[in-house]
Amino acid sequence: MDVRMREVPGQVVVTEQRMVDQEALERWLPEAMARVHKTAGDTAAGTAEQPYLLRGHAADEPVFIVIYEGNPNEGETAIECCTPLRADAAAPDGAATRTIPAHREAYVRVQKRTVQSGGLGDVYGEIGKWIGDQGLQVAAAPRETYWTDFHAAAADDEVFDVAFPVG
């Protein structure tokens, strides 16, 4: 598994939070992504505004960050779905926003096949092991950063990053 490091600048995000288990997450998340993106409107930052997410072959795409305060497979946990705003944009009126502070992340690019085969849990475990092996510590909740349409992607396509902020 190819664990990489990157610097992530501070970001203002439009956010929606919910307590969900895995079954509820699967229903809620696509709807939450649509709502936060619609709320952000033309202030939403796509991959073009976030060069650390660019993939050479891909066009500018919407970005969603899903932060997990626990494992929804083990029961209800706090989940946050966000879409970043462009750095120069004012937050839309009435939007729930917050700032995700600048941080360093250990991350892995995930193929759709990994998710379909039930291997996503192994990705989290491997990143955690790698962080410990490097003498680093997890600094905040893990997250998945989506930058393509998961459902339209082919099995071998990279569909999101699993990342842990580290210190």
mmCIF file of C-alpha atoms in Angstrom:
data_model
loop_
_atom_site.group_PDB
_atom_site.id
_atom_site.type_symbol
_atom_site.label_atom_id
_atom_site.label_comp_id
_atom_site.label_asym_id
_atom_site.label_seq_id
_atom_site.Cartn_x
_atom_site.Cartn_y
_atom_site.Cartn_z
ATOM 1 C CA MET A 1 0.000 0.000 0.000
ATOM 2 C CA ASP A 2 1.389 3.384 -1.020
ATOM 3 C CA VAL A 3 1.005 5.732 1.972
ATOM 4 C CA ARG A 4 1.929 9.301 1.066
ATOM 5 C CA MET A 5 2.162 12.590 2.949
ATOM 6 C CA ARG A 6 0.780 15.997 1.993
ATOM 7 C CA GLU A 7 0.244 19.448 3.431
ATOM 8 C CA VAL A 8 -3.381 20.600 3.478
ATOM 9 C CA PRO A 9 -4.071 24.331 3.862
ATOM 10 C CA GLY A 10 -6.734 25.630 6.218
ATOM 11 C CA GLN A 11 -10.153 25.470 4.592
ATOM 12 C CA VAL A 12 -13.536 27.003 5.262
ATOM 13 C CA VAL A 13 -16.140 24.339 4.547
ATOM 14 C CA VAL A 14 -19.908 24.147 4.277
ATOM 15 C CA THR A 15 -20.800 21.349 6.641
ATOM 16 C CA GLU A 16 -23.543 19.000 7.723
ATOM 17 C CA GLN A 17 -23.185 16.646 10.682
ATOM 18 C CA ARG A 18 -25.147 13.604 11.752
ATOM 19 C CA MET A 19 -24.983 10.648 14.133
ATOM 20 C CA VAL A 20 -25.263 7.518 11.978
ATOM 21 C CA ASP A 21 -24.414 3.842 11.866
ATOM 22 C CA GLN A 22 -23.195 2.213 8.632
ATOM 23 C CA GLU A 23 -26.674 1.501 7.268
ATOM 24 C CA ALA A 24 -27.870 5.064 7.902
ATOM 25 C CA LEU A 25 -24.571 6.456 6.536
ATOM 26 C CA GLU A 26 -25.152 4.772 3.184
ATOM 27 C CA ARG A 27 -28.542 6.495 2.888
ATOM 28 C CA TRP A 28 -27.548 9.882 4.360
ATOM 29 C CA LEU A 29 -24.143 10.517 2.767
ATOM 30 C CA PRO A 30 -25.130 10.921 -0.931
ATOM 31 C CA GLU A 31 -27.933 13.285 0.092
ATOM 32 C CA ALA A 32 -25.640 15.246 2.427
ATOM 33 C CA MET A 33 -23.020 15.598 -0.321
ATOM 34 C CA ALA A 34 -25.670 17.009 -2.655
ATOM 35 C CA ARG A 35 -26.929 19.441 0.011
ATOM 36 C CA VAL A 36 -23.526 20.841 1.041
ATOM 37 C CA HIS A 37 -22.490 21.225 -2.599
ATOM 38 C CA LYS A 38 -25.750 22.983 -3.477
ATOM 39 C CA THR A 39 -25.394 25.266 -0.450
ATOM 40 C CA ALA A 40 -21.805 26.152 -1.418
ATOM 41 C CA GLY A 41 -22.957 26.916 -4.966
ATOM 42 C CA ASP A 42 -20.407 28.791 -7.042
ATOM 43 C CA THR A 43 -18.204 29.334 -3.988
ATOM 44 C CA ALA A 44 -17.365 25.593 -3.869
ATOM 45 C CA ALA A 45 -13.687 24.752 -4.394
ATOM 46 C CA GLY A 46 -13.080 21.955 -6.855
ATOM 47 C CA THR A 47 -9.910 19.989 -7.423
ATOM 48 C CA ALA A 48 -8.464 22.879 -9.485
ATOM 49 C CA GLU A 49 -8.321 25.040 -6.326
ATOM 50 C CA GLN A 50 -6.759 22.198 -4.342
ATOM 51 C CA PRO A 51 -3.645 21.076 -6.240
ATOM 52 C CA TYR A 52 -2.812 18.338 -3.726
ATOM 53 C CA LEU A 53 -5.926 16.507 -4.997
ATOM 54 C CA LEU A 54 -5.229 16.829 -8.719
ATOM 55 C CA ARG A 55 -4.742 13.720 -10.759
ATOM 56 C CA GLY A 56 -3.059 14.353 -14.104
ATOM 57 C CA HIS A 57 -5.844 12.823 -16.177
ATOM 58 C CA ALA A 58 -8.859 14.346 -14.407
ATOM 59 C CA ALA A 59 -10.728 17.579 -14.976
ATOM 60 C CA ASP A 60 -11.829 19.951 -12.225
ATOM 61 C CA GLU A 61 -14.292 18.055 -10.049
ATOM 62 C CA PRO A 62 -16.315 18.762 -6.882
ATOM 63 C CA VAL A 63 -14.642 17.880 -3.581
ATOM 64 C CA PHE A 64 -16.254 16.390 -0.482
ATOM 65 C CA ILE A 65 -14.603 15.646 2.840
ATOM 66 C CA VAL A 66 -16.222 13.093 5.140
ATOM 67 C CA ILE A 67 -14.814 13.103 8.682
ATOM 68 C CA TYR A 68 -15.375 10.075 10.911
ATOM 69 C CA GLU A 69 -15.266 10.541 14.688
ATOM 70 C CA GLY A 70 -15.622 6.769 15.071
ATOM 71 C CA ASN A 71 -16.395 3.644 13.090
ATOM 72 C CA PRO A 72 -20.008 3.534 11.849
ATOM 73 C CA ASN A 73 -19.680 -0.255 11.463
ATOM 74 C CA GLU A 74 -19.535 -0.425 15.269
ATOM 75 C CA GLY A 75 -22.670 1.677 15.856
ATOM 76 C CA GLU A 76 -23.790 5.284 15.724
ATOM 77 C CA THR A 77 -20.962 7.785 15.443
ATOM 78 C CA ALA A 78 -20.575 11.446 14.534
ATOM 79 C CA ILE A 79 -19.985 11.962 10.823
ATOM 80 C CA GLU A 80 -19.364 15.299 9.127
ATOM 81 C CA CYS A 81 -19.837 15.880 5.400
ATOM 82 C CA CYS A 82 -18.228 19.047 4.017
ATOM 83 C CA THR A 83 -17.438 20.799 0.796
ATOM 84 C CA PRO A 84 -14.556 23.297 0.820
ATOM 85 C CA LEU A 85 -15.049 26.867 -0.317
ATOM 86 C CA ARG A 86 -12.695 28.713 -2.661
ATOM 87 C CA ALA A 87 -10.062 30.592 -0.648
ATOM 88 C CA ASP A 88 -11.290 33.988 -1.884
ATOM 89 C CA ALA A 89 -15.008 33.262 -1.451
ATOM 90 C CA ALA A 90 -17.329 34.492 1.269
ATOM 91 C CA ALA A 91 -19.458 31.846 2.926
ATOM 92 C CA PRO A 92 -22.995 31.712 1.514
ATOM 93 C CA ASP A 93 -25.601 33.437 3.690
ATOM 94 C CA GLY A 94 -27.103 31.095 6.249
ATOM 95 C CA ALA A 95 -24.728 28.221 5.470
ATOM 96 C CA ALA A 96 -23.365 26.123 8.326
ATOM 97 C CA THR A 97 -19.589 26.536 8.018
ATOM 98 C CA ARG A 98 -16.438 25.923 9.975
ATOM 99 C CA THR A 99 -12.703 26.115 9.394
ATOM 100 C CA ILE A 100 -10.650 22.953 9.120
ATOM 101 C CA PRO A 101 -7.172 24.038 10.269
ATOM 102 C CA ALA A 102 -4.099 23.540 8.088
ATOM 103 C CA HIS A 103 -2.520 20.156 8.753
ATOM 104 C CA ARG A 104 -0.304 17.398 7.425
ATOM 105 C CA GLU A 105 -1.959 14.151 6.296
ATOM 106 C CA ALA A 106 -0.867 10.590 5.725
ATOM 107 C CA TYR A 107 -3.107 9.279 2.962
ATOM 108 C CA VAL A 108 -3.787 6.473 0.494
ATOM 109 C CA ARG A 109 -5.609 6.740 -2.841
ATOM 110 C CA VAL A 110 -8.403 4.168 -2.904
ATOM 111 C CA GLN A 111 -9.731 2.322 -5.947
ATOM 112 C CA LYS A 112 -13.431 1.564 -6.229
ATOM 113 C CA ARG A 113 -12.497 -2.141 -6.328
ATOM 114 C CA THR A 114 -11.086 -1.880 -2.774
ATOM 115 C CA VAL A 115 -14.423 -0.618 -1.475
ATOM 116 C CA GLN A 116 -16.459 -3.167 -3.446
ATOM 117 C CA SER A 117 -14.353 -6.054 -2.141
ATOM 118 C CA GLY A 118 -14.757 -5.005 1.497
ATOM 119 C CA GLY A 119 -11.095 -3.989 1.814
ATOM 120 C CA LEU A 120 -11.584 -0.404 2.993
ATOM 121 C CA GLY A 121 -11.082 -1.331 6.658
ATOM 122 C CA ASP A 122 -7.647 -2.717 5.747
ATOM 123 C CA VAL A 123 -6.708 0.668 4.244
ATOM 124 C CA TYR A 124 -7.469 2.390 7.550
ATOM 125 C CA GLY A 125 -5.473 -0.237 9.443
ATOM 126 C CA GLU A 126 -2.458 0.018 7.140
ATOM 127 C CA ILE A 127 -2.343 3.813 7.343
ATOM 128 C CA GLY A 128 -2.542 3.621 11.132
ATOM 129 C CA LYS A 129 0.318 1.110 11.218
ATOM 130 C CA TRP A 130 2.406 3.237 8.831
ATOM 131 C CA ILE A 131 1.854 6.326 11.017
ATOM 132 C CA GLY A 132 3.135 4.436 14.069
ATOM 133 C CA ASP A 133 6.078 2.982 12.142
ATOM 134 C CA GLN A 134 7.121 6.525 11.157
ATOM 135 C CA GLY A 135 7.034 7.723 14.775
ATOM 136 C CA LEU A 136 4.077 10.016 14.027
ATOM 137 C CA GLN A 137 0.814 10.393 15.909
ATOM 138 C CA VAL A 138 -2.742 10.780 14.671
ATOM 139 C CA ALA A 139 -3.691 14.428 15.298
ATOM 140 C CA ALA A 140 -7.403 14.418 14.363
ATOM 141 C CA ALA A 141 -10.217 12.195 13.129
ATOM 142 C CA PRO A 142 -9.681 10.260 9.886
ATOM 143 C CA ARG A 143 -11.371 11.414 6.746
ATOM 144 C CA GLU A 144 -12.231 10.389 3.241
ATOM 145 C CA THR A 145 -11.764 13.046 0.565
ATOM 146 C CA TYR A 146 -13.907 12.381 -2.503
ATOM 147 C CA TRP A 147 -13.120 13.999 -5.852
ATOM 148 C CA THR A 148 -14.965 11.941 -8.415
ATOM 149 C CA ASP A 149 -18.347 10.319 -8.944
ATOM 150 C CA PHE A 150 -17.977 7.031 -7.062
ATOM 151 C CA HIS A 151 -20.976 5.371 -8.696
ATOM 152 C CA ALA A 152 -19.906 6.243 -12.258
ATOM 153 C CA ALA A 153 -16.289 5.172 -11.692
ATOM 154 C CA ALA A 154 -14.819 1.928 -13.056
ATOM 155 C CA ALA A 155 -13.540 -0.696 -10.612
ATOM 156 C CA ASP A 156 -9.884 0.278 -11.193
ATOM 157 C CA ASP A 157 -10.484 4.044 -10.882
ATOM 158 C CA GLU A 158 -9.165 5.921 -7.859
ATOM 159 C CA VAL A 159 -12.273 7.341 -6.213
ATOM 160 C CA PHE A 160 -11.174 8.968 -2.954
ATOM 161 C CA ASP A 161 -8.370 9.326 -0.437
ATOM 162 C CA VAL A 162 -8.386 7.936 3.084
ATOM 163 C CA ALA A 163 -6.373 10.342 5.201
ATOM 164 C CA PHE A 164 -5.276 10.803 8.802
ATOM 165 C CA PRO A 165 -4.054 14.192 10.011
ATOM 166 C CA VAL A 166 -0.696 13.592 11.727
ATOM 167 C CA GLY A 167 1.645 15.437 14.014
#
